mmCIF file of C-alpha atoms in Angstrom:
data_model
loop_
_atom_site.group_PDB
_atom_site.id
_atom_site.type_symbol
_atom_site.label_atom_id
_atom_site.label_comp_id
_atom_site.label_asym_id
_atom_site.label_seq_id
_atom_site.Cartn_x
_atom_site.Cartn_y
_atom_site.Cartn_z
ATOM 1 C CA MET A 1 30.672 -29.070 62.517
ATOM 2 C CA THR A 2 33.791 -28.570 60.413
ATOM 3 C CA ILE A 3 36.080 -25.593 60.962
ATOM 4 C CA GLU A 4 35.119 -24.256 57.517
ATOM 5 C CA ARG A 5 31.412 -24.404 58.359
ATOM 6 C CA PHE A 6 32.075 -22.802 61.771
ATOM 7 C CA ILE A 7 33.916 -19.888 60.107
ATOM 8 C CA GLN A 8 31.124 -19.460 57.521
ATOM 9 C CA LEU A 9 28.460 -19.396 60.225
ATOM 10 C CA TRP A 10 30.166 -16.783 62.363
ATOM 11 C CA THR A 11 31.179 -14.688 59.354
ATOM 12 C CA HIS A 12 27.501 -14.608 58.344
ATOM 13 C CA ARG A 13 26.443 -13.681 61.881
ATOM 14 C CA TYR A 14 29.077 -10.962 62.074
ATOM 15 C CA HIS A 15 27.877 -9.323 58.836
ATOM 16 C CA LYS A 16 24.218 -9.711 59.800
ATOM 17 C CA TYR A 17 24.505 -8.169 63.258
ATOM 18 C CA THR A 18 26.902 -5.464 62.084
ATOM 19 C CA HIS A 19 24.311 -4.540 59.473
ATOM 20 C CA ILE A 20 21.484 -4.490 62.032
ATOM 21 C CA PHE A 21 23.546 -2.345 64.421
ATOM 22 C CA LYS A 22 24.326 0.097 61.611
ATOM 23 C CA ALA A 23 20.640 0.218 60.624
ATOM 24 C CA HIS A 24 19.628 1.133 64.190
ATOM 25 C CA ILE A 25 22.273 3.856 64.394
ATOM 26 C CA LYS A 26 21.283 5.316 61.036
ATOM 27 C CA GLY A 27 17.600 5.151 61.977
ATOM 28 C CA ARG A 28 18.208 7.163 65.141
ATOM 29 C CA GLN A 29 20.355 9.658 63.241
ATOM 30 C CA ALA A 30 17.550 10.063 60.688
ATOM 31 C CA ARG A 31 15.041 10.544 63.495
ATOM 32 C CA THR A 32 17.222 13.337 64.888
ATOM 33 C CA HIS A 33 17.531 14.922 61.447
ATOM 34 C CA PHE A 34 13.808 14.942 60.722
ATOM 35 C CA SER A 35 13.012 16.152 64.227
ATOM 36 C CA SER A 36 15.238 19.125 63.426
ATOM 37 C CA VAL A 37 13.503 19.600 60.072
ATOM 38 C CA LYS A 38 10.121 19.556 61.781
ATOM 39 C CA ARG A 39 11.173 22.173 64.324
ATOM 40 C CA SER A 40 12.230 24.446 61.469
ATOM 41 C CA LEU A 41 8.838 24.292 59.759
ATOM 42 C CA LYS A 42 6.291 27.043 60.086
ATOM 43 C CA LYS A 43 3.289 26.605 62.344
ATOM 44 C CA GLY A 44 0.790 24.273 60.705
ATOM 45 C CA GLN A 45 3.264 23.067 58.078
ATOM 46 C CA GLU A 46 3.179 19.273 57.818
ATOM 47 C CA LEU A 47 6.061 16.845 57.505
ATOM 48 C CA ILE A 48 4.974 14.078 55.101
ATOM 49 C CA ALA A 49 6.777 10.871 54.124
ATOM 50 C CA ILE A 50 6.111 9.070 50.842
ATOM 51 C CA ILE A 51 7.627 5.581 50.795
ATOM 52 C CA ARG A 52 8.371 3.953 47.446
ATOM 53 C CA THR A 53 11.923 2.712 47.654
ATOM 54 C CA GLU A 54 12.140 0.362 44.637
ATOM 55 C CA HIS A 55 12.120 -0.685 41.761
ATOM 56 C CA PHE A 56 12.895 2.140 39.392
ATOM 57 C CA GLY A 57 9.973 1.421 37.056
ATOM 58 C CA ASP A 58 7.659 1.442 40.063
ATOM 59 C CA ILE A 59 9.047 4.785 41.231
ATOM 60 C CA VAL A 60 8.459 6.287 37.777
ATOM 61 C CA ALA A 61 4.944 4.827 37.717
ATOM 62 C CA ALA A 62 4.265 6.385 41.129
ATOM 63 C CA GLU A 63 5.499 9.878 40.162
ATOM 64 C CA PRO A 64 1.967 11.317 39.679
ATOM 65 C CA ILE A 65 1.413 10.683 43.381
ATOM 66 C CA SER A 66 4.020 13.335 44.226
ATOM 67 C CA ARG A 67 1.961 15.913 42.317
ATOM 68 C CA TYR A 68 -1.293 14.693 43.830
ATOM 69 C CA VAL A 69 0.070 14.881 47.390
ATOM 70 C CA ARG A 70 1.493 18.347 46.693
ATOM 71 C CA GLU A 71 -1.932 19.510 45.486
ATOM 72 C CA GLN A 72 -3.529 18.127 48.647
ATOM 73 C CA HIS A 73 -0.828 19.549 50.948
ATOM 74 C CA PRO A 74 0.626 22.608 49.169
ATOM 75 C CA ASN A 75 2.650 23.847 52.158
ATOM 76 C CA ALA A 76 3.967 20.520 53.414
ATOM 77 C CA HIS A 77 7.603 19.447 53.550
ATOM 78 C CA ILE A 78 7.444 16.234 51.494
ATOM 79 C CA VAL A 79 10.129 13.569 51.872
ATOM 80 C CA TRP A 80 10.376 10.663 49.414
ATOM 81 C CA PHE A 81 12.004 7.453 50.677
ATOM 82 C CA ALA A 82 14.061 5.634 48.007
ATOM 83 C CA LYS A 83 16.984 3.266 47.892
ATOM 84 C CA PRO A 84 20.202 5.121 46.978
ATOM 85 C CA ALA A 85 20.380 3.510 43.516
ATOM 86 C CA PHE A 86 17.019 5.060 42.612
ATOM 87 C CA ALA A 87 17.254 8.396 44.400
ATOM 88 C CA GLU A 88 18.058 10.281 41.178
ATOM 89 C CA LEU A 89 14.511 9.619 39.983
ATOM 90 C CA VAL A 90 13.060 11.896 42.653
ATOM 91 C CA ALA A 91 16.016 14.163 43.453
ATOM 92 C CA HIS A 92 14.941 16.772 40.872
ATOM 93 C CA ASN A 93 11.193 16.437 41.336
ATOM 94 C CA PRO A 94 9.894 19.937 42.222
ATOM 95 C CA ASN A 95 7.047 18.410 44.229
ATOM 96 C CA VAL A 96 9.487 16.691 46.612
ATOM 97 C CA ASP A 97 11.428 18.744 49.135
ATOM 98 C CA GLU A 98 13.836 16.051 50.257
ATOM 99 C CA VAL A 99 14.925 12.527 49.319
ATOM 100 C CA PHE A 100 15.663 10.079 52.109
ATOM 101 C CA ARG A 101 18.155 7.510 50.815
ATOM 102 C CA GLU A 102 17.062 4.476 52.752
ATOM 103 C CA PHE A 103 19.739 2.079 54.003
ATOM 104 C CA CYS A 104 17.316 -0.729 54.825
ATOM 105 C CA VAL A 105 13.863 -1.542 56.173
ATOM 106 C CA THR A 106 15.118 -1.724 59.765
ATOM 107 C CA GLU A 107 16.513 1.804 59.527
ATOM 108 C CA ARG A 108 13.110 3.010 58.316
ATOM 109 C CA ARG A 109 11.286 1.183 61.111
ATOM 110 C CA VAL A 110 13.520 2.792 63.757
ATOM 111 C CA LEU A 111 12.977 6.206 62.162
ATOM 112 C CA LEU A 112 9.205 5.904 61.967
ATOM 113 C CA GLU A 113 8.920 4.597 65.515
ATOM 114 C CA GLY A 114 9.839 8.134 66.589
ATOM 115 C CA ASN A 115 6.504 9.428 65.193
ATOM 116 C CA VAL A 116 8.295 12.395 63.647
ATOM 117 C CA PHE A 117 6.170 12.554 60.492
ATOM 118 C CA ASP A 118 2.687 13.993 60.523
ATOM 119 C CA LYS A 119 1.650 11.683 57.701
ATOM 120 C CA VAL A 120 3.235 8.536 56.241
ATOM 121 C CA ILE A 121 2.083 7.453 52.787
ATOM 122 C CA GLU A 122 3.245 3.874 52.236
ATOM 123 C CA LEU A 123 3.206 2.914 48.543
ATOM 124 C CA GLN A 124 4.482 -0.611 49.180
ATOM 125 C CA PHE A 125 3.330 -3.902 50.542
ATOM 126 C CA ARG A 126 5.120 -6.779 52.209
ATOM 127 C CA ASN A 127 7.386 -8.018 49.421
ATOM 128 C CA ASN A 128 8.930 -4.528 49.004
ATOM 129 C CA ASN A 129 9.346 -4.131 52.762
ATOM 130 C CA HIS A 130 11.958 -6.803 53.263
ATOM 131 C CA CYS A 131 15.616 -6.598 54.224
ATOM 132 C CA PRO A 132 17.432 -9.860 53.367
ATOM 133 C CA LYS A 133 20.372 -8.975 55.615
ATOM 134 C CA CYS A 134 18.243 -8.208 58.660
ATOM 135 C CA GLN A 135 15.916 -11.036 57.609
ATOM 136 C CA VAL A 136 12.853 -9.032 58.582
ATOM 137 C CA PHE A 137 9.667 -7.805 56.918
ATOM 138 C CA THR A 138 7.556 -4.817 57.829
ATOM 139 C CA GLU A 139 3.872 -4.618 57.049
ATOM 140 C CA ASN A 140 1.786 -1.848 55.527
ATOM 141 C CA PRO A 141 -1.432 -1.846 57.569
ATOM 142 C CA VAL A 142 -3.436 -0.272 54.726
ATOM 143 C CA ALA A 143 -2.343 -3.004 52.299
ATOM 144 C CA LEU A 144 -3.149 -5.641 54.932
ATOM 145 C CA LYS A 145 -6.612 -4.210 55.524
ATOM 146 C CA ARG A 146 -7.337 -4.056 51.794
ATOM 147 C CA ASP A 147 -5.721 -7.451 51.130
ATOM 148 C CA ILE A 148 -3.276 -6.099 48.536
ATOM 149 C CA THR A 149 -0.392 -8.528 48.119
ATOM 150 C CA VAL A 150 2.242 -9.530 45.577
ATOM 151 C CA HIS A 151 -0.116 -12.330 44.508
ATOM 152 C CA ASN A 152 -3.131 -10.158 43.644
ATOM 153 C CA TYR A 153 -2.051 -6.527 43.232
ATOM 154 C CA PHE A 154 -2.893 -6.239 39.537
ATOM 155 C CA ASP A 155 -6.481 -7.118 40.445
ATOM 156 C CA TYR A 156 -6.593 -3.577 41.880
ATOM 157 C CA GLY A 157 -5.636 -1.702 38.699
ATOM 158 C CA ASN A 158 -2.439 -0.409 37.136
ATOM 159 C CA LEU A 159 0.665 0.249 39.246
ATOM 160 C CA LEU A 160 -0.218 3.877 39.940
ATOM 161 C CA GLU A 161 -3.695 2.906 41.126
ATOM 162 C CA VAL A 162 -2.323 0.055 43.247
ATOM 163 C CA PHE A 163 0.235 2.317 44.927
ATOM 164 C CA ALA A 164 -2.348 5.043 45.573
ATOM 165 C CA GLN A 165 -4.558 2.427 47.239
ATOM 166 C CA THR A 166 -1.768 1.043 49.434
ATOM 167 C CA GLY A 167 -1.067 4.645 50.469
ATOM 168 C CA ASP A 168 -4.719 5.161 51.455
ATOM 169 C CA LEU A 169 -4.952 8.018 48.947
ATOM 170 C CA ILE A 170 -7.936 6.633 47.020
ATOM 171 C CA PRO A 171 -10.767 4.172 47.775
ATOM 172 C CA PRO A 172 -10.310 0.451 47.025
ATOM 173 C CA LYS A 173 -10.336 -0.497 43.344
ATOM 174 C CA SER A 174 -10.840 3.058 42.133
ATOM 175 C CA ALA A 175 -9.197 5.107 39.386
ATOM 176 C CA PHE A 176 -6.502 7.662 40.112
ATOM 177 C CA PRO A 177 -8.363 10.993 40.395
ATOM 178 C CA ALA A 178 -5.699 13.317 38.915
ATOM 179 C CA ASP A 179 -3.281 13.554 35.980
ATOM 180 C CA ASP A 180 -1.957 10.003 35.649
ATOM 181 C CA GLN A 181 0.811 10.623 33.097
ATOM 182 C CA PRO A 182 4.222 9.896 34.694
ATOM 183 C CA ARG A 183 6.911 12.548 34.277
ATOM 184 C CA LEU A 184 10.682 12.681 34.570
ATOM 185 C CA TYR A 185 12.804 15.672 35.483
ATOM 186 C CA LEU A 186 15.842 15.425 33.240
ATOM 187 C CA GLN A 187 18.723 17.803 33.885
ATOM 188 C CA PRO A 188 21.290 19.429 31.548
ATOM 189 C CA ALA A 189 23.945 16.962 32.728
ATOM 190 C CA HIS A 190 21.889 14.031 31.446
ATOM 191 C CA LYS A 191 21.464 15.686 28.055
ATOM 192 C CA GLU A 192 25.150 16.595 27.851
ATOM 193 C CA LYS A 193 26.158 12.983 28.553
ATOM 194 C CA VAL A 194 23.911 11.711 25.769
ATOM 195 C CA ASP A 195 25.159 14.421 23.404
ATOM 196 C CA ARG A 196 28.633 12.915 23.800
ATOM 197 C CA LEU A 197 27.351 9.520 22.604
ATOM 198 C CA ASN A 198 26.908 10.959 19.097
ATOM 199 C CA LEU A 199 23.737 9.003 18.470
ATOM 200 C CA PRO A 200 22.162 9.306 15.022
ATOM 201 C CA GLU A 201 19.029 11.349 14.521
ATOM 202 C CA LYS A 202 16.980 8.261 13.704
ATOM 203 C CA TYR A 203 17.223 5.226 15.960
ATOM 204 C CA ILE A 204 15.179 2.668 17.871
ATOM 205 C CA VAL A 205 15.925 1.860 21.502
ATOM 206 C CA LEU A 206 15.735 -1.797 22.529
ATOM 207 C CA HIS A 207 15.455 -3.250 26.022
ATOM 208 C CA CYS A 208 15.783 -7.016 25.804
ATOM 209 C CA ARG A 209 16.349 -8.298 29.322
ATOM 210 C CA SER A 210 14.363 -7.597 32.496
ATOM 211 C CA ASN A 211 15.229 -8.325 36.125
ATOM 212 C CA TYR A 212 12.537 -11.026 36.260
ATOM 213 C CA GLU A 213 12.916 -13.956 33.878
ATOM 214 C CA PRO A 214 9.169 -14.729 33.434
ATOM 215 C CA LYS A 215 8.813 -11.324 31.695
ATOM 216 C CA ASP A 216 11.576 -11.993 29.159
ATOM 217 C CA TRP A 217 11.520 -12.890 25.466
ATOM 218 C CA PRO A 218 14.214 -15.378 24.335
ATOM 219 C CA ALA A 219 17.541 -13.907 23.196
ATOM 220 C CA ASP A 220 17.551 -15.836 19.921
ATOM 221 C CA ARG A 221 14.299 -14.139 18.914
ATOM 222 C CA TRP A 222 15.671 -10.737 19.868
ATOM 223 C CA ASN A 223 18.693 -11.504 17.669
ATOM 224 C CA ARG A 224 16.388 -12.303 14.758
ATOM 225 C CA LEU A 225 14.340 -9.154 15.347
ATOM 226 C CA VAL A 226 17.449 -6.941 15.393
ATOM 227 C CA HIS A 227 18.765 -8.450 12.158
ATOM 228 C CA TRP A 228 15.346 -8.115 10.505
ATOM 229 C CA LEU A 229 15.068 -4.465 11.562
ATOM 230 C CA SER A 230 18.577 -3.712 10.302
ATOM 231 C CA GLU A 231 17.819 -5.288 6.930
ATOM 232 C CA GLU A 232 14.394 -3.713 6.439
ATOM 233 C CA TYR A 233 14.653 -0.212 7.925
ATOM 234 C CA ASP A 234 17.074 2.706 8.065
ATOM 235 C CA TYR A 235 17.429 2.816 11.831
ATOM 236 C CA GLN A 236 20.352 2.514 14.178
ATOM 237 C CA LEU A 237 19.393 -0.020 16.854
ATOM 238 C CA VAL A 238 20.526 0.918 20.356
ATOM 239 C CA GLU A 239 20.255 -1.548 23.227
ATOM 240 C CA ILE A 240 19.998 -0.239 26.789
ATOM 241 C CA GLY A 241 19.771 -1.972 30.167
ATOM 242 C CA LEU A 242 22.160 -3.455 32.680
ATOM 243 C CA GLU A 243 23.586 -6.282 30.599
ATOM 244 C CA SER A 244 23.025 -7.684 27.124
ATOM 245 C CA ASN A 245 22.617 -11.352 26.282
ATOM 246 C CA LEU A 246 22.452 -10.800 22.517
ATOM 247 C CA THR A 247 24.954 -11.864 19.850
ATOM 248 C CA ILE A 248 24.601 -9.252 17.124
ATOM 249 C CA GLN A 249 26.819 -9.015 14.040
ATOM 250 C CA THR A 250 25.275 -6.044 12.238
ATOM 251 C CA PRO A 251 26.880 -2.549 12.207
ATOM 252 C CA ALA A 252 23.408 -1.053 12.696
ATOM 253 C CA TYR A 253 23.429 -2.292 16.322
ATOM 254 C CA ARG A 254 25.028 -0.487 19.259
ATOM 255 C CA ASN A 255 25.231 -1.815 22.813
ATOM 256 C CA LEU A 256 24.965 0.803 25.585
ATOM 257 C CA CYS A 257 24.135 -1.687 28.347
ATOM 258 C CA GLY A 258 25.728 -0.858 31.692
ATOM 259 C CA GLN A 259 27.097 2.485 30.485
ATOM 260 C CA LEU A 260 24.398 4.921 31.604
ATOM 261 C CA SER A 261 22.597 6.071 34.709
ATOM 262 C CA ILE A 262 18.813 5.688 34.876
ATOM 263 C CA LEU A 263 18.131 9.275 33.813
ATOM 264 C CA GLU A 264 20.822 9.180 31.121
ATOM 265 C CA THR A 265 19.053 6.090 29.809
ATOM 266 C CA ALA A 266 15.802 8.043 29.901
ATOM 267 C CA GLU A 267 17.355 10.767 27.758
ATOM 268 C CA VAL A 268 18.485 8.156 25.207
ATOM 269 C CA ILE A 269 14.913 6.821 25.118
ATOM 270 C CA ARG A 270 13.450 10.331 24.855
ATOM 271 C CA ARG A 271 15.412 11.014 21.656
ATOM 272 C CA ALA A 272 14.523 7.689 20.027
ATOM 273 C CA SER A 273 11.975 7.242 17.273
ATOM 274 C CA PHE A 274 10.574 4.146 19.005
ATOM 275 C CA PHE A 275 11.102 2.067 22.133
ATOM 276 C CA ILE A 276 10.840 -1.720 21.753
ATOM 277 C CA GLY A 277 11.133 -3.598 25.011
ATOM 278 C CA LEU A 278 9.658 -5.632 27.818
ATOM 279 C CA ASP A 279 7.355 -4.907 30.725
ATOM 280 C CA SER A 280 10.250 -3.603 32.819
ATOM 281 C CA GLY A 281 11.713 -0.388 34.223
ATOM 282 C CA PRO A 282 12.854 1.158 30.909
ATOM 283 C CA SER A 283 9.340 0.864 29.451
ATOM 284 C CA HIS A 284 8.167 3.202 32.228
ATOM 285 C CA LEU A 285 10.911 5.611 31.157
ATOM 286 C CA GLY A 286 9.479 5.408 27.655
ATOM 287 C CA ASN A 287 6.027 6.246 28.977
ATOM 288 C CA ALA A 288 7.365 9.214 30.948
ATOM 289 C CA THR A 289 9.484 10.615 28.102
ATOM 290 C CA GLY A 290 6.779 10.359 25.448
ATOM 291 C CA THR A 291 8.505 7.928 23.076
ATOM 292 C CA PHE A 292 6.135 5.515 21.339
ATOM 293 C CA GLY A 293 6.470 2.101 22.954
ATOM 294 C CA ILE A 294 6.130 -1.382 21.507
ATOM 295 C CA ILE A 295 5.961 -3.492 24.655
ATOM 296 C CA LEU A 296 6.304 -7.285 24.590
ATOM 297 C CA MET A 297 4.091 -8.689 27.310
ATOM 298 C CA GLY A 298 2.356 -11.893 28.305
ATOM 299 C CA ALA A 299 0.573 -13.667 31.079
ATOM 300 C CA LEU A 300 2.552 -13.149 34.286
ATOM 301 C CA ASN A 301 2.243 -15.669 37.098
ATOM 302 C CA ASN A 302 -1.495 -15.649 37.880
ATOM 303 C CA PHE A 303 -2.157 -12.380 35.998
ATOM 304 C CA LEU A 304 -3.413 -13.497 32.595
ATOM 305 C CA ASN A 305 -4.225 -10.048 31.216
ATOM 306 C CA TYR A 306 -2.799 -7.082 33.099
ATOM 307 C CA ASN A 307 -1.727 -3.529 32.263
ATOM 308 C CA PRO A 308 0.887 -1.957 34.563
ATOM 309 C CA TYR A 309 0.856 1.467 32.912
ATOM 310 C CA SER A 310 -1.068 4.646 33.546
ATOM 311 C CA GLY A 311 -1.065 7.646 31.220
ATOM 312 C CA LYS A 312 -0.638 7.325 27.466
ATOM 313 C CA TYR A 313 0.940 3.861 27.591
ATOM 314 C CA GLY A 314 -1.877 2.621 29.793
ATOM 315 C CA ARG A 315 -4.508 3.912 27.360
ATOM 316 C CA GLN A 316 -2.389 2.689 24.411
ATOM 317 C CA GLU A 317 -2.456 6.178 22.927
ATOM 318 C CA ASN A 318 1.329 6.123 22.630
ATOM 319 C CA ALA A 319 2.086 2.416 22.887
ATOM 320 C CA LEU A 320 1.200 -1.010 21.556
ATOM 321 C CA LEU A 321 1.094 -3.838 24.088
ATOM 322 C CA VAL A 322 2.187 -6.906 22.115
ATOM 323 C CA ARG A 323 0.644 -10.042 23.580
ATOM 324 C CA GLN A 324 -1.564 -13.057 22.937
ATOM 325 C CA ALA A 325 -4.248 -14.213 25.333
ATOM 326 C CA GLY A 326 -2.977 -16.636 27.957
ATOM 327 C CA LEU A 327 0.595 -16.864 26.630
ATOM 328 C CA PRO A 328 3.655 -15.762 28.617
ATOM 329 C CA CYS A 329 6.019 -13.393 26.850
ATOM 330 C CA SER A 330 8.517 -16.210 26.275
ATOM 331 C CA GLN A 331 6.009 -18.005 24.036
ATOM 332 C CA LEU A 332 5.353 -15.117 21.650
ATOM 333 C CA SER A 333 6.628 -16.246 18.277
ATOM 334 C CA PHE A 334 9.155 -14.243 16.305
ATOM 335 C CA GLU A 335 6.709 -13.940 13.410
ATOM 336 C CA PHE A 336 3.940 -12.553 15.610
ATOM 337 C CA VAL A 337 6.207 -9.929 17.184
ATOM 338 C CA ARG A 338 7.777 -9.029 13.842
ATOM 339 C CA ASP A 339 4.354 -8.434 12.270
ATOM 340 C CA GLN A 340 3.250 -6.275 15.208
ATOM 341 C CA VAL A 341 6.412 -4.177 14.995
ATOM 342 C CA LYS A 342 6.086 -3.879 11.211
ATOM 343 C CA ALA A 343 2.501 -2.618 11.503
ATOM 344 C CA VAL A 344 3.618 0.178 13.832
ATOM 345 C CA LEU A 345 6.705 1.227 11.886
ATOM 346 C CA GLU A 346 4.911 1.429 8.572
ATOM 347 C CA LYS A 347 2.064 3.642 9.773
ATOM 348 C CA SER A 348 4.216 6.703 9.127
ATOM 349 C CA ALA A 349 5.617 7.735 5.762
ATOM 350 C CA ASP A 350 8.939 8.371 7.492
ATOM 351 C CA ASN A 351 9.153 4.693 8.427
ATOM 352 C CA ALA A 352 8.770 3.055 5.040
ATOM 353 C CA PRO A 353 10.999 0.014 4.432
ATOM 354 C CA LYS A 354 14.371 0.398 2.751
ATOM 355 C CA VAL A 355 14.367 0.671 -1.000
ATOM 356 C CA LEU A 356 16.638 -2.149 -2.113
ATOM 357 C CA SER A 357 18.791 -1.542 -5.196
#
């Protein structure tokens, strides 16, 4: 073994075991905290944990569960577990009393081993219960019993229905029994931030790049779509997301990628005339804010025809799912997508094409 390899190995081990030690300490501190919370509750008042830590689209999709659990347990102290990056999505939810900003899966395991909570509602299965630094997985026994995995979960319904089943809230392969429209709880600060962007009254929001390449549509086709929209319609075109891979030369286009928080992004989407994007987190923001969505989708892994959405997007009352049987999103032609977008935009008199002089 070379000295360089020796240093790399022990540097890795140092970071790994430091992380694990920190996770155990934080887990015990959390156990102490929630033990104190439980002692402060009134007699008969339950302490309930809801665990959906990632990704942000999944947390938005699962929001109706917070209302459903509150209806079932009106007096409970409800704690939602989320990774710190996504905590803002539940921090203002009136059905949640407290947000636990989870450090890692090991911290959660140490916390739950104390049996502090009266009820634990696990909205995840194995692939979401993994810490790459600790190199451990935890299992959800309900998901194991019902055989819900990352390879088959869309066989059980939309995301909301899948999560409710993994949480043992509804029977296997059944519909969600309450209001299934996701909601967001935007605050004045989010609106004030977007006010300062000086967006036009009439614009379309675009989300062109997901965090999972098989869901994406090629950048060159997005470029063509943006230029076509700018030439044919009187809209500003505003791209949101973490990072853009487009090369746009039209003044009608504005790039806001990487400049906004999740809920600030939601406020930008809420004000838009339309949302055009992928099956990714921002499309769930579109569903929750009520903006009409044009969602580019396709076959995904072994799911040839799936629908992740509940509510109005799921019923296609406020959305069009753009796809062709058996094709992945990457194989949707520009012409097919353009014609689908055109059909939506021209349904309203306000969206007629530009009158060219």
